[in-house]
Coordinates of C-alpha atoms and ligand atoms in Angstrom, one line a residue:
X69 CA 5.1 24.0 -18.6
X70 CA 4.1 26.7 -15.9
X71 CA 2.2 29.3 -17.5
X72 CA 2.4 33.0 -16.0
X73 CA -0.9 33.6 -13.7
X74 CA -3.4 36.4 -14.1
X75 CA -4.4 38.4 -10.8
X76 CA -7.8 37.1 -9.7
X77 CA -10.1 38.2 -7.0
X78 CA -10.5 36.1 -4.2
X79 CA -13.8 34.1 -4.1
X80 CA -16.8 35.4 -2.0
X81 CA -16.1 33.2 0.8
X82 CA -13.0 34.7 1.5
X83 CA -13.8 38.3 0.8
X84 CA -13.5 39.1 4.4
X85 CA -9.6 38.4 4.1
X86 CA -7.8 41.4 2.7
X87 CA -4.6 39.8 3.1
X88 CA -5.6 36.6 1.3
X89 CA -5.7 38.0 -2.2
X90 CA -4.9 35.2 -4.7
X91 CA -2.6 35.2 -7.5
X92 CA -3.5 32.5 -9.9
X93 CA -2.0 30.6 -12.6
X94 CA -3.7 29.3 -15.6
X95 CA -4.3 25.6 -15.9
X96 CA -1.3 24.1 -17.4
X97 CA -1.3 23.1 -21.2
X98 CA -2.1 19.4 -22.0
X99 CA 0.5 16.8 -20.9
X100 CA 0.5 13.3 -19.5
X101 CA 1.6 14.0 -16.0
X102 CA -1.1 15.1 -13.4
X103 CA -2.0 19.0 -12.9
X104 CA -1.2 19.8 -9.2
X105 CA -2.0 23.1 -7.5
X106 CA 0.2 25.1 -5.0
X107 CA -1.9 27.2 -2.6
X108 CA 0.8 28.9 -0.7
X109 CA 0.3 30.4 2.7
X110 CA 4.0 31.5 3.6
X111 CA 6.2 30.1 6.3
X112 CA 10.1 29.6 6.3
X113 CA 9.8 27.9 3.0
X114 CA 9.0 31.4 1.7
X115 CA 10.8 33.5 4.0
X116 CA 13.8 34.8 2.0
X117 CA 16.0 37.8 3.6
X118 CA 14.6 40.9 1.9
X119 CA 11.5 39.7 0.4
X120 CA 9.3 36.2 0.6
X121 CA 9.1 34.1 -2.2
X122 CA 5.8 34.0 -4.1
X123 CA 4.0 31.2 -4.9
X124 CA 5.0 31.7 -8.6
X125 CA 8.8 31.8 -7.4
X126 CA 8.2 28.7 -5.3
X127 CA 6.9 26.7 -8.4
X128 CA 9.8 27.9 -10.2
X129 CA 12.4 26.8 -7.8
X130 CA 11.8 23.3 -8.5
X131 CA 13.9 21.7 -11.4
X132 CA 12.5 18.7 -13.1
X133 CA 8.9 19.1 -11.7
X134 CA 7.9 18.4 -15.3
X135 CA 8.5 14.9 -15.1
X136 CA 6.1 14.2 -12.3
X137 CA 3.2 16.9 -12.6
X138 CA 2.1 20.2 -14.4
X139 CA 2.3 22.7 -11.6
X140 CA -0.2 25.6 -11.1
X141 CA 0.0 27.8 -8.4
X142 CA -2.0 30.5 -6.1
X143 CA -1.0 32.8 -3.4
X144 CA -3.4 32.6 -0.5
X145 CA -1.4 34.5 2.2
X146 CA 2.4 34.8 2.7
X147 CA 2.6 34.7 6.6
X148 CA 4.2 32.8 9.2
X149 CA 2.0 29.7 10.2
X150 CA 1.2 31.2 13.6
X151 CA 0.0 34.7 11.9
X152 CA -2.7 33.0 10.2
X153 CA -6.3 33.6 11.8
X154 CA -8.8 30.7 12.0
X155 CA -11.0 32.7 9.7
X156 CA -8.1 32.4 7.1
X157 CA -8.1 28.5 7.8
X158 CA -11.8 28.4 7.3
X159 CA -11.5 30.2 4.0
X160 CA -8.5 28.2 3.0
X161 CA -10.6 24.9 3.5
X162 CA -13.3 26.3 1.6
X163 CA -11.0 27.3 -1.4
X164 CA -9.5 23.7 -1.5
X165 CA -13.0 22.3 -1.6
X166 CA -13.9 24.7 -4.2
X167 CA -10.9 23.7 -6.2
X168 CA -11.7 20.1 -6.0
X169 CA -15.4 20.9 -6.7
X170 CA -15.1 22.9 -10.0
X171 CA -11.9 21.5 -11.4
X172 CA -12.5 17.6 -12.0
X173 CA -9.1 17.5 -13.7
X174 CA -7.2 18.5 -10.9
X175 CA -5.0 15.6 -9.3
X176 CA -4.1 17.2 -6.1
X177 CA -3.4 20.2 -4.0
X178 CA -0.2 21.0 -2.3
X179 CA -0.3 23.6 0.8
X180 CA 2.8 25.4 1.9
X181 CA 2.9 26.4 5.4
X182 CA 5.1 27.3 8.2
X183 CA 6.2 24.5 10.2
X184 CA 5.4 25.8 13.6
X185 CA 1.8 25.1 13.8
X186 CA 1.6 23.1 10.4
X187 CA 0.3 20.0 12.1
X188 CA -2.7 21.9 13.3
X189 CA -3.6 23.2 9.9
X190 CA -2.9 19.8 8.2
X191 CA -5.4 18.0 10.6
X192 CA -8.0 21.0 10.1
X193 CA -7.9 20.4 6.5
X194 CA -8.0 16.4 7.1
X195 CA -11.2 16.9 8.8
X196 CA -12.6 19.5 6.6
X197 CA -11.5 19.0 2.9
X198 CA -14.1 16.3 1.7
X199 CA -12.4 15.0 -1.3
X200 CA -10.4 11.6 -1.9
X201 CA -7.7 13.6 -3.9
X202 CA -4.5 14.2 -2.0
X203 CA -3.8 17.5 -0.1
X204 CA -0.2 17.6 1.0
X205 CA 1.1 20.2 3.5
X206 CA 4.8 21.1 2.8
X207 CA 7.1 23.4 4.7
X208 CA 11.0 23.8 5.5
X209 CA 13.2 24.3 8.4
X210 CA 15.7 26.7 6.6
X211 CA 14.7 29.7 5.0
X212 CA 15.7 30.3 1.3
X213 CA 18.4 32.6 2.4
X214 CA 20.1 30.0 4.2
X215 CA 22.9 27.5 3.0
X216 CA 21.4 24.1 2.8
X217 CA 17.8 25.4 2.4
X218 CA 15.7 22.2 1.9
X219 CA 12.4 23.9 0.9
X220 CA 12.6 23.3 -3.1
X221 CA 13.4 19.6 -2.4
X222 CA 10.4 19.3 0.1
X223 CA 8.1 21.1 -2.3
X224 CA 9.2 18.8 -5.3
X225 CA 8.5 15.7 -2.7
X226 CA 5.0 17.3 -2.1
X227 CA 4.1 17.7 -5.8
X228 CA 5.4 14.2 -6.4
X229 CA 3.2 12.9 -3.5
X230 CA 0.0 14.9 -4.6
X231 CA 0.6 13.7 -8.3
X232 CA 0.9 9.9 -7.0
X233 CA -2.2 7.7 -7.3
X234 CA -1.4 5.9 -4.1
X235 CA -1.7 9.0 -2.5
X236 CA -5.4 9.2 -2.8
X237 CA -7.9 8.5 0.0
X238 CA -5.1 8.7 2.6
X239 CA -6.2 11.9 4.3
X240 CA -4.2 15.0 4.3
X241 CA -0.4 14.2 4.3
X242 CA 2.5 16.2 5.8
X243 CA 5.6 15.8 3.6
X244 CA 9.0 17.0 4.7
X245 CA 12.6 15.4 4.6
X246 CA 11.7 12.6 2.2
X247 CA 8.9 11.5 4.8
X248 CA 5.2 11.0 4.4
X249 CA 3.2 11.3 7.7
X250 CA -0.5 11.5 8.3
X251 CA -1.9 15.0 9.2
X252 CA -3.5 13.2 12.1
X253 CA -0.5 11.8 13.5
X254 CA 2.5 14.1 12.7
X255 CA 3.9 16.2 15.4
X256 CA 6.7 18.7 15.2
X257 CA 9.3 17.3 17.6
X258 CA 12.0 19.5 17.4
X259 CA 12.5 23.3 17.3
X260 CA 15.5 23.4 14.6
X261 CA 16.3 19.9 13.1
X262 CA 15.1 19.0 9.6
X263 CA 13.6 15.7 10.6
X264 CA 11.5 17.1 13.1
X265 CA 8.1 15.9 11.9
X266 CA 7.6 12.5 13.5
X267 CA 4.8 10.1 14.1
X268 CA 5.2 8.8 17.7
X269 CA 4.3 5.5 18.3
X270 CA 2.9 4.5 14.7
X271 CA 5.6 5.4 12.3
X272 CA 5.6 6.9 8.9
X273 CA 2.7 6.4 5.9
X274 CA 5.7 6.3 3.5
X275 CA 8.6 7.7 1.8
X276 CA 9.6 9.7 -1.4
X277 CA 12.5 8.1 -2.6
X278 CA 14.3 9.0 -6.2
X279 CA 12.7 6.2 -8.0
X280 CA 9.4 6.6 -6.7
X281 CA 6.8 7.3 -4.0
X282 CA 6.1 4.4 -1.5
X283 CA 3.4 3.8 1.0
X284 CA 3.4 1.4 3.9
X285 CA 0.4 1.7 5.6
X286 CA -3.2 3.4 5.6
X287 CA -4.8 5.6 8.0
X288 CA -8.0 3.8 9.2
X289 CA -9.5 6.7 11.0
X290 CA -12.3 8.9 9.2
X291 CA -11.0 11.8 7.3
X292 CA -11.4 13.9 4.2
X293 CA -14.0 12.3 1.8
X294 CA -15.4 10.3 4.7
X295 CA -15.6 13.1 7.3
X296 CA -19.1 14.3 8.4
X297 CA -17.9 17.9 9.0
X298 CA -19.2 20.5 6.3
X299 CA -17.0 23.7 6.2
X300 CA -19.4 25.4 3.8
X301 CA -21.6 26.4 6.4
X302 CA -19.2 27.6 8.8
X303 CA -18.5 31.3 9.2
X304 CA -16.6 31.2 12.8
X305 CA -15.0 28.6 14.6
X306 CA -16.2 27.8 18.2
X307 CA -13.6 29.0 20.9
X308 CA -11.9 26.0 22.5
X309 CA -8.8 26.4 24.7
X310 CA -6.3 24.0 25.7
X311 CA -5.3 23.8 29.3
X312 CA -2.0 22.2 30.6
X313 CA -1.8 20.0 33.7
X314 CA 1.3 20.6 36.1
X315 CA 1.7 19.9 39.7
X316 CA -0.8 22.1 41.9
X317 CA -2.3 23.8 38.8
X318 CA -5.0 26.3 39.4
X319 CA -8.5 25.3 38.1
X320 CA -9.1 29.3 37.9
X321 CA -7.8 29.0 34.3
X322 CA -10.3 26.8 33.0
X323 CA -13.0 29.0 34.7
X324 CA -11.6 32.2 32.9
X325 CA -11.6 30.4 29.5
X326 CA -15.1 29.4 30.0
X327 CA -16.1 33.1 31.2
X328 CA -14.2 34.3 28.1
X329 CA -16.3 32.4 25.7
X330 CA -14.8 29.0 25.4
X331 CA -17.4 26.2 24.4
X332 CA -14.8 23.7 24.8
X333 CA -11.8 23.0 27.0
X334 CA -9.1 20.4 26.1
X335 CA -7.2 19.2 29.2
X336 CA -3.5 18.3 28.2
X337 CA -3.5 15.9 31.2
X338 CA -0.7 14.3 33.1
X339 CA -0.1 10.5 32.2
X340 CA -3.4 8.8 31.4
X341 CA -5.3 11.9 31.9
X342 CA -4.7 12.9 35.5
X343 CA -5.5 16.6 36.4
X344 CA -3.9 18.5 39.5
X345 CA -4.5 21.1 42.1
X346 CA -7.9 22.7 42.0
X347 CA -8.4 21.7 38.3
X348 CA -11.2 19.1 39.1
X349 CA -13.3 22.1 40.4
X350 CA -12.6 24.2 37.3
X351 CA -13.6 21.2 35.2
X352 CA -16.8 21.0 37.1
X353 CA -17.4 24.9 36.5
X354 CA -17.0 24.3 32.9
X355 CA -19.4 21.3 32.4
X356 CA -22.2 23.3 34.5
X357 CA -21.6 26.3 32.2
X358 CA -22.3 23.9 29.3
X359 CA -18.8 23.6 28.0
X360 CA -17.5 20.3 26.9
X361 CA -14.1 19.1 28.4
X362 CA -11.8 16.7 26.4
X363 CA -9.3 14.8 28.2
X364 CA -6.0 14.2 26.4
X365 CA -2.5 13.3 27.3
X366 CA 0.5 15.8 27.4
X367 CA 2.9 12.6 27.4
X368 CA 3.1 12.9 23.3
X369 CA 1.4 9.6 22.7
X370 CA -1.0 7.0 24.1
X371 CA -4.8 6.8 24.5
X372 CA -7.1 8.5 26.6
X373 CA -10.1 5.8 27.0
X374 CA -13.7 6.8 27.7
X375 CA -14.4 6.3 31.4
X376 CA -10.8 7.0 32.3
X377 CA -9.2 10.5 32.7
X378 CA -11.4 10.9 35.8
X379 CA -9.9 10.1 39.2
X380 CA -8.7 13.1 40.8
X381 CA -9.6 14.9 37.5
X382 CA -13.1 15.2 37.8
X383 CA -15.8 13.0 36.6
X384 CA -14.7 10.0 34.2
X385 CA -14.4 11.1 30.5
X386 CA -16.7 9.6 28.1
X387 CA -19.2 9.0 30.7
X388 CA -22.5 8.9 28.8
X389 CA -25.9 10.4 29.8
X390 CA -27.5 7.0 30.3
X391 CA -24.3 5.4 31.9
X392 CA -24.0 4.5 35.6
X393 CA -22.8 7.4 37.5
X394 CA -19.6 7.0 39.8
X395 CA -20.6 6.4 43.4
X396 CA -21.5 9.3 45.3
X397 CA -18.6 10.9 47.0
X398 CA -19.2 14.0 49.3
X399 CA -15.5 15.1 48.6
X400 CA -16.1 14.9 44.9
X401 CA -16.9 18.2 43.3
X402 CA -18.8 16.5 40.4
X403 CA -21.3 14.8 42.7
X404 CA -23.7 17.5 41.8
X405 CA -23.4 16.9 38.1
X406 CA -26.5 16.2 35.9
X407 CA -25.7 13.0 33.5
X408 CA -26.0 15.5 30.7
X409 CA -23.0 17.6 32.4
X410 CA -21.1 14.3 33.1
X411 CA -21.7 13.2 29.5
X412 CA -19.8 16.5 28.2
X413 CA -16.7 14.9 29.9
X414 CA -15.3 13.4 26.8
X415 CA -12.2 11.2 26.2
X416 CA -9.9 12.3 23.5
X417 CA -8.6 9.0 22.6
X418 CA -5.0 9.2 21.0
X419 CA -5.2 12.8 19.9
X420 CA -2.6 15.2 20.8
X421 CA -4.1 18.1 22.6
X422 CA -3.9 20.7 19.8
X423 CA -5.5 18.2 17.3
X424 CA -8.2 17.3 19.8
X425 CA -8.9 21.0 20.0
X426 CA -9.5 21.0 16.5
X427 CA -11.9 18.1 16.3
X428 CA -13.7 19.4 19.3
X429 CA -14.1 22.8 17.5
X430 CA -15.6 20.8 14.4
X431 CA -17.7 18.8 16.5
X432 CA -19.2 21.8 18.2
X433 CA -20.0 23.4 14.9
X434 CA -22.9 20.2 14.8
X435 CA -23.6 19.5 18.5
X436 CA -23.1 20.1 22.4
X437 CA -24.3 16.5 23.2
X438 CA -21.5 14.7 24.9
X439 CA -22.0 11.2 23.8
X440 CA -22.3 12.4 20.1
X441 CA -19.1 14.2 20.5
X442 CA -17.5 10.9 22.4
X443 CA -18.5 9.1 19.1
X444 CA -16.7 11.5 16.8
X445 CA -13.5 11.1 19.1
X446 CA -13.8 7.3 18.7
X447 CA -14.0 7.6 14.9
X448 CA -11.8 10.5 13.8
Ligands
LIG668 N1 8.7 29.0 11.2 C1 7.8 30.0 10.9 C2 6.3 29.4 10.8 O1 6.1 28.3 11.3 C3 8.0 30.9 9.9 C4 8.6 32.1 10.0 C5 8.1 33.1 9.0 O2 7.5 32.5 7.7 O3 8.3 34.1 9.0 O4 5.5 29.8 10.2

């Protein structure tokens, strides 16, 4: 049974966020189903014509929830996903960590988000929420004023997953359209369709069926409880920009990003990491200025291995400071690079460019050492 919440002041960590006042529900009464808390951030799932649904209204929209979970709620923000700032993301992660730290009886957390950048938020939480308990990110493609709104169904499924013992230690999960995907792997693949979230290459983690929540596989990469990233000490995420590769691309954009303060650049490369035009010179500039440059693929799936992604695109990604340098080539703009500079060219493995950006941001909160960052890319 849901209890009406009191208005509470946001925690000190989020004081800077005027828009992030939290409306909290009291812990639910004793019951034999798990307590699961909604932390609502907004998105289409809330975007009712004439006024957004609140966290409380969202929780009340789930008929039959009491069979699966005792719902609690808090309003973190009520914005489109792309309107949230990175500072708000940091505060959100701190808040979820705080919930798990201070409320040992809480079974899991559901986060509502707009779907546009949902996969980025979910992966950021995957890297920074240090708990084995489920964190499930949910959204919808149709808003509450649209015939066929699927938000309440997705939310109920999110609560069911967060309450399911099998969801523990699987990293942050994305639940929409009866399907469970890993935050690390899920991508929005369609601007409008309900089945937009897909895991290219690897497939679903599980499904939410009428009788039960079923998992078929695990994520073996490091995440959540096994993450080495500690968000409690982070006040500002380092700037990392993603630069797209296309025919005849100008390396000046890479230089401009570095000059504007980027500490990291993710190259969304062609195929297995190729660059084009004058981008190799831009990459050399970035490395010499101390930035870390990560190679990924713009294709949507596949892996960039260390020592690949070089070729015409600059020094080999993943070259280590002690590793052998490629043969000297007077036409190669990287010939002048030091071993340390070369080592800052890192291979992004199979991460999508926007997710490699998040891992690089978190990596840069700890180190600028290229070999160490390459290790992180091989483990997460
Ligand atoms: N689809 C938008 C998003 O990803 C939501 C629009 C809205 O909430 O206004 O956030």
